[in-house]
mmCIF file of C-alpha atoms and ligand atoms in Angstrom:
data_model
loop_
_atom_site.group_PDB
_atom_site.id
_atom_site.type_symbol
_atom_site.label_atom_id
_atom_site.label_comp_id
_atom_site.label_asym_id
_atom_site.label_seq_id
_atom_site.Cartn_x
_atom_site.Cartn_y
_atom_site.Cartn_z
ATOM 1 C CA UNK A 11 0.016 0.041 0.114
ATOM 2 C CA UNK A 12 1.288 3.744 -0.700
ATOM 3 C CA UNK A 13 2.220 5.793 1.937
ATOM 4 C CA UNK A 14 -0.639 7.898 2.805
ATOM 5 C CA UNK A 15 -3.314 5.839 1.324
ATOM 6 C CA UNK A 16 -5.656 3.958 3.975
ATOM 7 C CA UNK A 17 -7.371 0.757 3.657
ATOM 8 C CA UNK A 18 -10.914 1.412 1.241
ATOM 9 C CA UNK A 19 -13.648 3.310 3.099
ATOM 10 C CA UNK A 20 -11.227 4.272 6.067
ATOM 11 C CA UNK A 21 -11.509 7.828 7.808
ATOM 12 C CA UNK A 22 -8.995 10.131 6.282
ATOM 13 C CA UNK A 23 -6.189 10.007 8.564
ATOM 14 C CA UNK A 24 -5.024 13.149 9.931
ATOM 15 C CA UNK A 25 -2.272 14.669 7.786
ATOM 16 C CA UNK A 26 0.975 16.284 9.081
ATOM 17 C CA UNK A 27 3.147 18.264 7.154
ATOM 18 C CA UNK A 28 6.666 19.779 8.741
ATOM 19 C CA UNK A 29 9.893 21.137 7.319
ATOM 20 C CA UNK A 30 13.477 22.192 8.579
ATOM 21 C CA UNK A 31 16.152 24.172 6.999
ATOM 22 C CA UNK A 32 19.460 22.793 5.512
ATOM 23 C CA UNK A 33 21.507 25.694 6.570
ATOM 24 C CA UNK A 34 23.465 25.663 9.690
ATOM 25 C CA UNK A 35 24.037 22.974 12.234
ATOM 26 C CA UNK A 36 21.044 20.780 13.660
ATOM 27 C CA UNK A 37 20.856 21.468 17.032
ATOM 28 C CA UNK A 38 18.905 19.697 20.243
ATOM 29 C CA UNK A 39 16.356 22.444 20.077
ATOM 30 C CA UNK A 40 15.537 21.597 16.493
ATOM 31 C CA UNK A 41 15.402 17.752 17.632
ATOM 32 C CA UNK A 42 13.150 18.296 20.935
ATOM 33 C CA UNK A 43 10.878 20.940 19.380
ATOM 34 C CA UNK A 44 10.427 19.220 15.987
ATOM 35 C CA UNK A 45 12.295 16.278 14.926
ATOM 36 C CA UNK A 46 11.571 14.142 17.877
ATOM 37 C CA UNK A 47 7.767 14.603 17.686
ATOM 38 C CA UNK A 48 7.719 13.892 13.983
ATOM 39 C CA UNK A 49 9.582 10.380 14.927
ATOM 40 C CA UNK A 50 7.067 9.839 18.152
ATOM 41 C CA UNK A 51 3.660 10.878 16.407
ATOM 42 C CA UNK A 52 4.786 9.033 12.825
ATOM 43 C CA UNK A 53 2.484 6.030 13.316
ATOM 44 C CA UNK A 54 -1.139 6.159 12.191
ATOM 45 C CA UNK A 55 -0.980 9.869 10.623
ATOM 46 C CA UNK A 56 -0.069 10.570 6.759
ATOM 47 C CA UNK A 57 3.171 12.117 7.314
ATOM 48 C CA UNK A 58 5.356 14.842 4.928
ATOM 49 C CA UNK A 59 8.671 15.522 6.310
ATOM 50 C CA UNK A 60 10.616 18.187 4.195
ATOM 51 C CA UNK A 61 14.390 19.411 3.927
ATOM 52 C CA UNK A 62 13.182 23.154 3.001
ATOM 53 C CA UNK A 63 16.674 23.960 0.945
ATOM 54 C CA UNK A 64 14.428 27.027 -0.772
ATOM 55 C CA UNK A 65 13.843 28.325 2.448
ATOM 56 C CA UNK A 66 17.822 27.941 3.014
ATOM 57 C CA UNK A 67 18.490 30.761 0.027
ATOM 58 C CA UNK A 68 16.711 33.395 1.848
ATOM 59 C CA UNK A 69 20.203 34.411 3.239
ATOM 60 C CA UNK A 70 23.552 33.485 1.170
ATOM 61 C CA UNK A 71 24.680 30.470 0.981
ATOM 62 C CA UNK A 72 27.941 28.610 -0.009
ATOM 63 C CA UNK A 73 26.517 26.150 -3.069
ATOM 64 C CA UNK A 74 28.713 23.282 -1.960
ATOM 65 C CA UNK A 75 28.053 23.493 1.556
ATOM 66 C CA UNK A 76 24.176 23.778 1.430
ATOM 67 C CA UNK A 77 24.540 20.909 -1.208
ATOM 68 C CA UNK A 78 26.363 18.502 1.298
ATOM 69 C CA UNK A 79 24.162 19.712 4.326
ATOM 70 C CA UNK A 80 21.072 19.232 2.393
ATOM 71 C CA UNK A 81 21.987 15.270 2.164
ATOM 72 C CA UNK A 82 23.312 15.123 5.851
ATOM 73 C CA UNK A 83 20.363 16.742 7.195
ATOM 74 C CA UNK A 84 18.150 13.984 5.299
ATOM 75 C CA UNK A 85 20.347 11.476 6.604
ATOM 76 C CA UNK A 86 20.048 12.783 9.998
ATOM 77 C CA UNK A 87 16.536 12.558 10.062
ATOM 78 C CA UNK A 88 16.384 9.251 8.896
ATOM 79 C CA UNK A 89 19.054 8.503 11.640
ATOM 80 C CA UNK A 90 16.930 10.065 14.255
ATOM 81 C CA UNK A 91 13.956 7.409 13.381
ATOM 82 C CA UNK A 92 11.864 8.749 10.553
ATOM 83 C CA UNK A 93 10.703 5.798 8.783
ATOM 84 C CA UNK A 94 10.190 5.898 5.144
ATOM 85 C CA UNK A 95 7.329 3.322 5.406
ATOM 86 C CA UNK A 96 5.888 5.599 7.480
ATOM 87 C CA UNK A 97 6.301 8.892 6.311
ATOM 88 C CA UNK A 98 7.234 10.916 2.839
ATOM 89 C CA UNK A 99 10.838 12.463 3.302
ATOM 90 C CA UNK A 100 11.755 15.264 0.383
ATOM 91 C CA UNK A 101 13.621 18.021 -0.501
ATOM 92 C CA UNK A 102 11.623 20.932 -1.178
ATOM 93 C CA UNK A 103 13.070 21.974 -4.434
ATOM 94 C CA UNK A 104 12.662 18.451 -5.853
ATOM 95 C CA UNK A 105 9.022 19.175 -5.884
ATOM 96 C CA UNK A 106 8.665 22.416 -8.124
ATOM 97 C CA UNK A 107 4.658 22.971 -7.060
ATOM 98 C CA UNK A 108 6.235 24.451 -3.811
ATOM 99 C CA UNK A 109 7.999 27.319 -5.419
ATOM 100 C CA UNK A 110 4.640 27.751 -7.878
ATOM 101 C CA UNK A 111 2.207 27.678 -5.322
ATOM 102 C CA UNK A 112 4.143 30.285 -3.609
ATOM 103 C CA UNK A 113 3.946 32.532 -6.284
ATOM 104 C CA UNK A 114 -0.030 32.224 -6.344
ATOM 105 C CA UNK A 115 -0.124 32.854 -2.287
ATOM 106 C CA UNK A 116 1.638 35.699 -2.885
ATOM 107 C CA UNK A 117 -0.737 37.149 -4.869
ATOM 108 C CA UNK A 118 -3.454 37.032 -2.685
ATOM 109 C CA UNK A 119 -1.373 37.940 0.447
ATOM 110 C CA UNK A 120 -1.617 41.659 1.760
ATOM 111 C CA UNK A 121 2.132 42.718 2.119
ATOM 112 C CA UNK A 122 1.065 44.058 5.889
ATOM 113 C CA UNK A 123 0.743 40.913 6.944
ATOM 114 C CA UNK A 124 4.611 39.789 6.119
ATOM 115 C CA UNK A 125 5.931 42.826 7.606
ATOM 116 C CA UNK A 126 4.106 41.854 11.056
ATOM 117 C CA UNK A 127 6.395 38.846 11.319
ATOM 118 C CA UNK A 128 8.525 38.861 14.222
ATOM 119 C CA UNK A 129 10.989 36.477 12.653
ATOM 120 C CA UNK A 130 11.413 38.718 9.730
ATOM 121 C CA UNK A 131 11.478 41.743 11.906
ATOM 122 C CA UNK A 132 14.290 40.348 13.896
ATOM 123 C CA UNK A 133 16.237 38.894 11.140
ATOM 124 C CA UNK A 134 15.763 42.001 8.867
ATOM 125 C CA UNK A 135 17.138 44.296 11.701
ATOM 126 C CA UNK A 136 20.559 42.164 11.914
ATOM 127 C CA UNK A 137 21.094 42.490 7.749
ATOM 128 C CA UNK A 138 22.543 45.494 6.063
ATOM 129 C CA UNK A 139 20.499 44.575 2.753
ATOM 130 C CA UNK A 140 17.153 42.478 2.845
ATOM 131 C CA UNK A 141 16.352 40.358 0.137
ATOM 132 C CA UNK A 142 12.636 40.019 -0.901
ATOM 133 C CA UNK A 143 13.078 36.291 -0.323
ATOM 134 C CA UNK A 144 13.186 36.803 3.482
ATOM 135 C CA UNK A 145 9.989 38.654 3.644
ATOM 136 C CA UNK A 146 8.040 36.243 1.195
ATOM 137 C CA UNK A 147 9.773 33.376 3.260
ATOM 138 C CA UNK A 148 6.335 32.757 5.193
ATOM 139 C CA UNK A 149 4.580 32.568 1.919
ATOM 140 C CA UNK A 150 6.877 29.749 0.929
ATOM 141 C CA UNK A 151 6.169 28.074 4.091
ATOM 142 C CA UNK A 152 2.287 28.225 3.554
ATOM 143 C CA UNK A 153 2.711 26.913 0.055
ATOM 144 C CA UNK A 154 4.420 24.049 2.073
ATOM 145 C CA UNK A 155 1.749 23.081 4.295
ATOM 146 C CA UNK A 156 -0.999 24.192 2.113
ATOM 147 C CA UNK A 157 -0.415 22.055 -0.670
ATOM 148 C CA UNK A 158 -0.801 18.736 1.420
ATOM 149 C CA UNK A 159 -4.244 19.427 2.906
ATOM 150 C CA UNK A 160 -2.222 19.440 6.044
ATOM 151 C CA UNK A 161 -4.283 19.110 9.277
ATOM 152 C CA UNK A 162 -1.105 19.526 11.819
ATOM 153 C CA UNK A 163 2.421 21.114 11.941
ATOM 154 C CA UNK A 164 4.550 20.100 14.727
ATOM 155 C CA UNK A 165 6.811 22.844 15.244
ATOM 156 C CA UNK A 166 8.701 24.672 17.805
ATOM 157 C CA UNK A 167 7.600 27.755 19.594
ATOM 158 C CA UNK A 168 8.900 30.036 17.208
ATOM 159 C CA UNK A 169 7.116 28.920 14.193
ATOM 160 C CA UNK A 170 3.957 29.255 15.660
ATOM 161 C CA UNK A 171 3.190 32.625 13.945
ATOM 162 C CA UNK A 172 4.238 31.421 10.504
ATOM 163 C CA UNK A 173 1.691 28.403 10.751
ATOM 164 C CA UNK A 174 -0.956 30.994 11.732
ATOM 165 C CA UNK A 175 -0.266 32.935 8.837
ATOM 166 C CA UNK A 176 -0.384 29.925 6.868
ATOM 167 C CA UNK A 177 -3.832 29.452 7.827
ATOM 168 C CA UNK A 178 -5.208 33.273 7.470
ATOM 169 C CA UNK A 179 -3.503 32.962 3.836
ATOM 170 C CA UNK A 180 -5.840 29.626 2.999
ATOM 171 C CA UNK A 181 -9.099 31.011 4.894
ATOM 172 C CA UNK A 182 -8.353 34.661 2.682
ATOM 173 C CA UNK A 183 -7.852 32.008 -0.544
ATOM 174 C CA UNK A 184 -10.745 30.303 0.405
ATOM 175 C CA UNK A 185 -12.736 33.304 0.389
ATOM 176 C CA UNK A 186 -11.765 34.751 -2.689
ATOM 177 C CA UNK A 187 -11.486 31.597 -4.553
ATOM 178 C CA UNK A 188 -13.601 28.740 -3.415
ATOM 179 C CA UNK A 189 -13.105 26.033 -0.754
ATOM 180 C CA UNK A 190 -9.654 24.982 -2.064
ATOM 181 C CA UNK A 191 -7.744 24.484 1.253
ATOM 182 C CA UNK A 192 -7.827 22.673 4.715
ATOM 183 C CA UNK A 193 -7.110 25.169 7.562
ATOM 184 C CA UNK A 194 -3.906 24.195 9.188
ATOM 185 C CA UNK A 195 -2.931 24.111 13.375
ATOM 186 C CA UNK A 196 0.504 24.245 14.466
ATOM 187 C CA UNK A 197 1.053 21.465 17.188
ATOM 188 C CA UNK A 198 3.669 22.791 19.860
ATOM 189 C CA UNK A 199 5.036 20.497 22.298
ATOM 190 C CA UNK A 200 4.474 20.612 26.116
ATOM 191 C CA UNK A 201 8.066 20.468 26.736
ATOM 192 C CA UNK A 202 11.040 21.387 24.465
ATOM 193 C CA UNK A 203 9.061 23.769 22.560
ATOM 194 C CA UNK A 204 11.732 26.487 22.962
ATOM 195 C CA UNK A 205 15.237 25.003 24.248
ATOM 196 C CA UNK A 206 17.070 28.116 25.160
ATOM 197 C CA UNK A 207 20.948 28.401 24.535
ATOM 198 C CA UNK A 208 23.229 26.937 26.993
ATOM 199 C CA UNK A 209 25.325 30.086 27.438
ATOM 200 C CA UNK A 210 22.508 32.424 27.566
ATOM 201 C CA UNK A 211 19.299 30.814 28.908
ATOM 202 C CA UNK A 212 17.503 34.038 28.072
ATOM 203 C CA UNK A 213 17.927 33.685 24.429
ATOM 204 C CA UNK A 214 16.764 30.849 22.207
ATOM 205 C CA UNK A 215 19.149 27.975 20.981
ATOM 206 C CA UNK A 216 19.614 28.900 17.187
ATOM 207 C CA UNK A 217 21.044 27.419 14.422
ATOM 208 C CA UNK A 218 23.133 30.494 13.564
ATOM 209 C CA UNK A 219 24.669 30.622 16.696
ATOM 210 C CA UNK A 220 25.212 26.669 16.873
ATOM 211 C CA UNK A 221 29.119 27.041 15.870
ATOM 212 C CA UNK A 222 29.959 29.680 18.964
ATOM 213 C CA UNK A 223 31.113 27.253 21.256
ATOM 214 C CA UNK A 224 28.961 26.442 24.288
ATOM 215 C CA UNK A 225 25.808 27.734 22.799
ATOM 216 C CA UNK A 226 24.003 24.535 21.453
ATOM 217 C CA UNK A 227 24.151 21.101 21.644
ATOM 218 C CA UNK A 228 24.875 19.951 17.890
ATOM 219 C CA UNK A 229 23.054 16.705 16.967
ATOM 220 C CA UNK A 230 26.453 15.645 15.553
ATOM 221 C CA UNK A 231 28.841 16.882 18.336
ATOM 222 C CA UNK A 232 31.361 14.534 19.947
ATOM 223 C CA UNK A 233 30.372 13.223 23.304
ATOM 224 C CA UNK A 234 33.497 15.339 25.192
ATOM 225 C CA UNK A 235 32.204 18.547 23.250
ATOM 226 C CA UNK A 236 28.457 17.978 24.482
ATOM 227 C CA UNK A 237 29.967 16.695 28.453
ATOM 228 C CA UNK A 238 32.113 20.200 28.101
ATOM 229 C CA UNK A 239 29.142 22.336 26.813
ATOM 230 C CA UNK A 240 26.511 21.000 29.490
ATOM 231 C CA UNK A 241 29.339 21.352 32.249
ATOM 232 C CA UNK A 242 29.826 24.955 31.199
ATOM 233 C CA UNK A 243 25.976 25.792 30.930
ATOM 234 C CA UNK A 244 25.003 29.101 32.743
ATOM 235 C CA UNK A 245 23.089 28.317 35.885
ATOM 236 C CA UNK A 246 22.716 30.870 39.036
ATOM 237 C CA UNK A 247 24.259 31.190 42.596
ATOM 238 C CA UNK A 248 21.611 28.792 44.180
ATOM 239 C CA UNK A 249 21.248 25.124 44.445
ATOM 240 C CA UNK A 250 17.684 24.188 44.052
ATOM 241 C CA UNK A 251 16.706 22.291 41.519
ATOM 242 C CA UNK A 252 13.067 22.748 40.580
ATOM 243 C CA UNK A 253 11.408 24.150 37.446
ATOM 244 C CA UNK A 254 10.818 28.228 37.964
ATOM 245 C CA UNK A 255 9.602 31.052 35.949
ATOM 246 C CA UNK A 256 12.214 33.411 37.823
ATOM 247 C CA UNK A 257 14.486 34.814 34.742
ATOM 248 C CA UNK A 258 17.418 34.330 37.046
ATOM 249 C CA UNK A 259 16.752 30.683 37.315
ATOM 250 C CA UNK A 260 16.614 30.459 33.460
ATOM 251 C CA UNK A 261 19.477 28.140 33.197
ATOM 252 C CA UNK A 262 18.276 25.376 35.663
ATOM 253 C CA UNK A 263 14.719 25.527 34.258
ATOM 254 C CA UNK A 264 16.240 25.189 30.814
ATOM 255 C CA UNK A 265 18.511 21.770 31.690
ATOM 256 C CA UNK A 266 15.305 20.657 33.364
ATOM 257 C CA UNK A 267 13.230 21.119 30.612
ATOM 258 C CA UNK A 268 15.870 19.366 28.063
ATOM 259 C CA UNK A 269 15.569 16.423 30.254
ATOM 260 C CA UNK A 270 12.128 16.663 30.619
ATOM 261 C CA UNK A 271 11.725 16.869 26.612
ATOM 262 C CA UNK A 272 13.862 13.759 26.202
ATOM 263 C CA UNK A 273 12.650 11.348 28.948
ATOM 264 C CA UNK A 274 8.834 12.717 27.992
ATOM 265 C CA UNK A 275 8.370 12.772 32.061
ATOM 266 C CA UNK A 276 6.125 15.282 33.831
ATOM 267 C CA UNK A 277 7.626 18.163 35.580
ATOM 268 C CA UNK A 278 6.874 16.707 38.870
ATOM 269 C CA UNK A 279 8.246 13.350 38.238
ATOM 270 C CA UNK A 280 11.543 15.187 36.659
ATOM 271 C CA UNK A 281 11.598 17.070 40.087
ATOM 272 C CA UNK A 282 11.284 13.949 41.946
ATOM 273 C CA UNK A 283 14.182 12.448 39.866
ATOM 274 C CA UNK A 284 16.342 15.039 41.082
ATOM 275 C CA UNK A 285 15.317 15.218 44.657
ATOM 276 C CA UNK A 286 18.726 13.186 45.845
ATOM 277 C CA UNK A 287 20.753 15.458 43.463
ATOM 278 C CA UNK A 288 23.791 17.181 45.091
ATOM 279 C CA UNK A 289 23.769 20.629 43.396
ATOM 280 C CA UNK A 290 24.369 21.865 39.958
ATOM 281 C CA UNK A 291 26.884 19.675 39.204
ATOM 282 C CA UNK A 292 24.990 16.560 39.439
ATOM 283 C CA UNK A 293 22.203 18.175 37.558
ATOM 284 C CA UNK A 294 24.518 18.500 34.620
ATOM 285 C CA UNK A 295 26.129 15.194 34.976
ATOM 286 C CA UNK A 296 22.420 13.611 34.515
ATOM 287 C CA UNK A 297 21.442 15.932 31.914
ATOM 288 C CA UNK A 298 24.279 15.063 29.945
ATOM 289 C CA UNK A 299 23.785 11.510 30.389
ATOM 290 C CA UNK A 300 20.126 11.731 28.970
ATOM 291 C CA UNK A 301 21.446 13.766 25.946
ATOM 292 C CA UNK A 302 24.272 11.378 25.003
ATOM 293 C CA UNK A 303 21.899 8.318 25.249
ATOM 294 C CA UNK A 304 19.601 9.733 22.502
ATOM 295 C CA UNK A 305 22.212 11.325 20.542
ATOM 296 C CA UNK A 306 24.896 8.701 20.403
ATOM 297 C CA UNK A 307 22.965 6.148 18.158
ATOM 298 C CA UNK A 308 21.615 9.049 15.853
ATOM 299 C CA UNK A 309 25.476 9.843 15.167
ATOM 300 C CA UNK A 310 26.316 6.244 14.705
ATOM 301 C CA UNK A 311 23.162 5.427 12.337
ATOM 302 C CA UNK A 312 23.878 9.001 10.456
ATOM 303 C CA UNK A 313 27.392 8.068 9.600
ATOM 304 C CA UNK A 314 26.408 4.478 8.067
ATOM 305 C CA UNK A 315 23.594 6.370 5.978
ATOM 306 C CA UNK A 316 26.405 9.022 4.591
ATOM 307 C CA UNK A 317 28.384 6.017 3.595
ATOM 308 C CA UNK A 318 25.874 5.274 0.977
ATOM 309 C CA UNK A 319 24.929 8.659 -0.564
ATOM 310 C CA UNK A 320 23.352 6.693 -3.835
ATOM 311 C CA UNK A 321 20.728 5.034 -1.451
ATOM 312 C CA UNK A 322 20.063 8.063 0.080
ATOM 313 C CA UNK A 323 19.350 9.685 -3.154
ATOM 314 C CA UNK A 324 17.312 7.102 -4.200
ATOM 315 C CA UNK A 325 15.340 7.443 -1.114
ATOM 316 C CA UNK A 326 14.969 11.196 -1.576
ATOM 317 C CA UNK A 327 13.601 10.646 -5.346
ATOM 318 C CA UNK A 328 11.158 8.339 -4.195
ATOM 319 C CA UNK A 329 10.045 10.903 -1.384
ATOM 320 C CA UNK A 330 9.974 13.401 -4.026
ATOM 321 C CA UNK A 331 7.803 11.546 -6.419
ATOM 322 C CA UNK A 332 5.067 10.471 -3.547
ATOM 323 C CA UNK A 333 5.202 13.915 -2.252
ATOM 324 C CA UNK A 334 4.538 15.506 -6.199
ATOM 325 C CA UNK A 335 1.382 12.937 -6.764
ATOM 326 C CA UNK A 336 -0.165 15.058 -3.698
ATOM 327 C CA UNK A 337 1.461 18.687 -4.669
ATOM 328 C CA UNK A 338 0.736 18.216 -8.326
ATOM 329 C CA UNK A 339 -3.132 18.115 -8.161
ATOM 330 C CA UNK A 340 -3.530 20.576 -5.439
ATOM 331 C CA UNK A 341 -1.528 22.967 -7.616
ATOM 332 C CA UNK A 342 -3.377 22.281 -10.429
ATOM 333 C CA UNK A 343 -6.929 23.407 -8.443
ATOM 334 C CA UNK A 344 -5.240 26.505 -7.523
ATOM 335 C CA UNK A 345 -4.133 27.275 -11.198
ATOM 336 C CA UNK A 346 -7.702 26.711 -12.111
ATOM 337 C CA UNK A 347 -9.670 28.244 -9.502
ATOM 338 C CA UNK A 348 -7.209 31.318 -10.397
ATOM 339 C CA UNK A 349 -8.471 31.361 -14.027
ATOM 340 C CA UNK A 350 -4.805 29.816 -15.491
ATOM 341 C CA UNK A 351 -5.461 27.591 -18.306
ATOM 342 C CA UNK A 352 -3.869 23.944 -17.789
ATOM 343 C CA UNK A 353 -1.413 22.719 -20.800
ATOM 344 C CA UNK A 354 -3.512 20.619 -23.075
HETATM 345 P P1 TYM B 19 14.049 25.585 11.534
HETATM 346 O O1 TYM B 19 14.897 24.864 10.463
HETATM 347 O O2 TYM B 19 14.727 26.818 11.714
HETATM 348 O O3 TYM B 19 13.584 24.594 12.765
HETATM 349 C C1 TYM B 19 13.193 23.609 12.420
HETATM 350 C C2 TYM B 19 12.672 22.952 13.787
HETATM 351 O O4 TYM B 19 13.003 23.449 14.952
HETATM 352 C C3 TYM B 19 12.122 24.085 15.704
HETATM 353 N N1 TYM B 19 13.044 24.709 16.677
HETATM 354 C C4 TYM B 19 13.343 24.829 17.864
HETATM 355 N N2 TYM B 19 12.381 23.864 18.826
HETATM 356 C C5 TYM B 19 12.624 24.157 20.088
HETATM 357 N N3 TYM B 19 13.632 25.068 20.460
HETATM 358 C C6 TYM B 19 14.537 25.909 19.899
HETATM 359 N N4 TYM B 19 15.549 26.442 20.490
HETATM 360 C C7 TYM B 19 14.324 25.586 18.277
HETATM 361 N N5 TYM B 19 15.067 26.052 17.329
HETATM 362 C C8 TYM B 19 14.181 25.671 16.251
HETATM 363 C C9 TYM B 19 11.451 24.848 15.044
HETATM 364 O O5 TYM B 19 10.294 25.680 15.333
HETATM 365 C C10 TYM B 19 10.883 24.202 13.774
HETATM 366 O O6 TYM B 19 9.973 23.474 14.108
HETATM 367 N N6 TYM B 19 10.269 27.792 8.961
HETATM 368 C C11 TYM B 19 10.638 26.531 9.217
HETATM 369 C C12 TYM B 19 10.982 25.615 8.468
HETATM 370 C C13 TYM B 19 9.619 25.003 7.632
HETATM 371 C C14 TYM B 19 8.568 24.720 7.654
HETATM 372 C C15 TYM B 19 7.453 24.624 6.724
HETATM 373 C C16 TYM B 19 7.919 24.170 8.988
HETATM 374 C C17 TYM B 19 9.473 25.659 6.155
HETATM 375 N N7 TYM B 19 8.139 25.350 5.721
HETATM 376 C C18 TYM B 19 6.403 23.847 6.632
HETATM 377 C C19 TYM B 19 6.734 23.656 9.297
HETATM 378 C C20 TYM B 19 5.790 23.538 8.124
HETATM 379 C C21 TYM B 19 12.200 26.835 10.016
HETATM 380 O O7 TYM B 19 13.062 27.479 9.750
HETATM 381 O O8 TYM B 19 12.328 25.984 10.968
#
């Protein structure tokens, strides 16, 4: 049976779509906020996961590095547990419907909606020259989501506003051109939705800072590098190991949040696990152990997958073919509704 099709007459399974950029180093925030949830939730749903290389082009990239990172990220997603029998994994630029649908959606999206996006405002403020692609980024993301009649979009907290925009664009399109799109909902995890930097627990762990020593845990980091980064994580001068809203205790709360997201425990049982801990040194050692426990097998499997690039490319080609089978008809419907003639 093809991935996604259920037995005849069965109710439609929830459709899931999510994406991740191949630029920068994938870190623990990406894993806990998104990838782990994709892996854990893949059964019983119809899943599309995409390496969004076109999104990466919104800031300058070195072509060779981008190509290498695109393959490496696909291998990493498989190594983390995405199962090609349960989900369609593909590279965004292999399915040209995404860029085409983005153009059609651009034509119904008010510019003011894009200027309001906080990620755009943050990034634009940090750059001297801002390309049109950066402003249009969330419309391409809407195209990704809407082409697949997506119900659920599992993402970290920082992408929630973009998913809400995709929903607004879908509503506006449906009003202007007739019912075409399912309205998607962002699914944000209870733990791990916003993993903070180890060097500064008041700022989000970020791909663009992942190369700065001590900021992030990169999924492919050497265990010694991980040990060192956690042992140097910023905490406070106290010794109480519990979750707290106090910004001064954000470092400890972040470490506990990482532990909670990896172990899937409740806050209460996480705190119980640390009831016998002796100070922050103990906390850091135990957090390091659970991080290494989950990342070591991923790192090993990634190396195996990277050793056979031809097989990886074949797998991505199959994923793109399956994605095209869904995105193609939806794009044709969009064109037809807008008044374009389809080629004979
Ligand atoms: P990207 O590549 O920046 O991040 C991939 C996923 O990781 C989550 N994330 C985090 N979660 C918790 N803590 C953090 N510190 C953290 N940093 C990142 C992100 O929320 C995301 O879920 N625009 C998207 C990619 C995209 C997409 C899509 C997502 C393109 N099209 C369609 C969903 C649906 C992005 O740049 O993610």
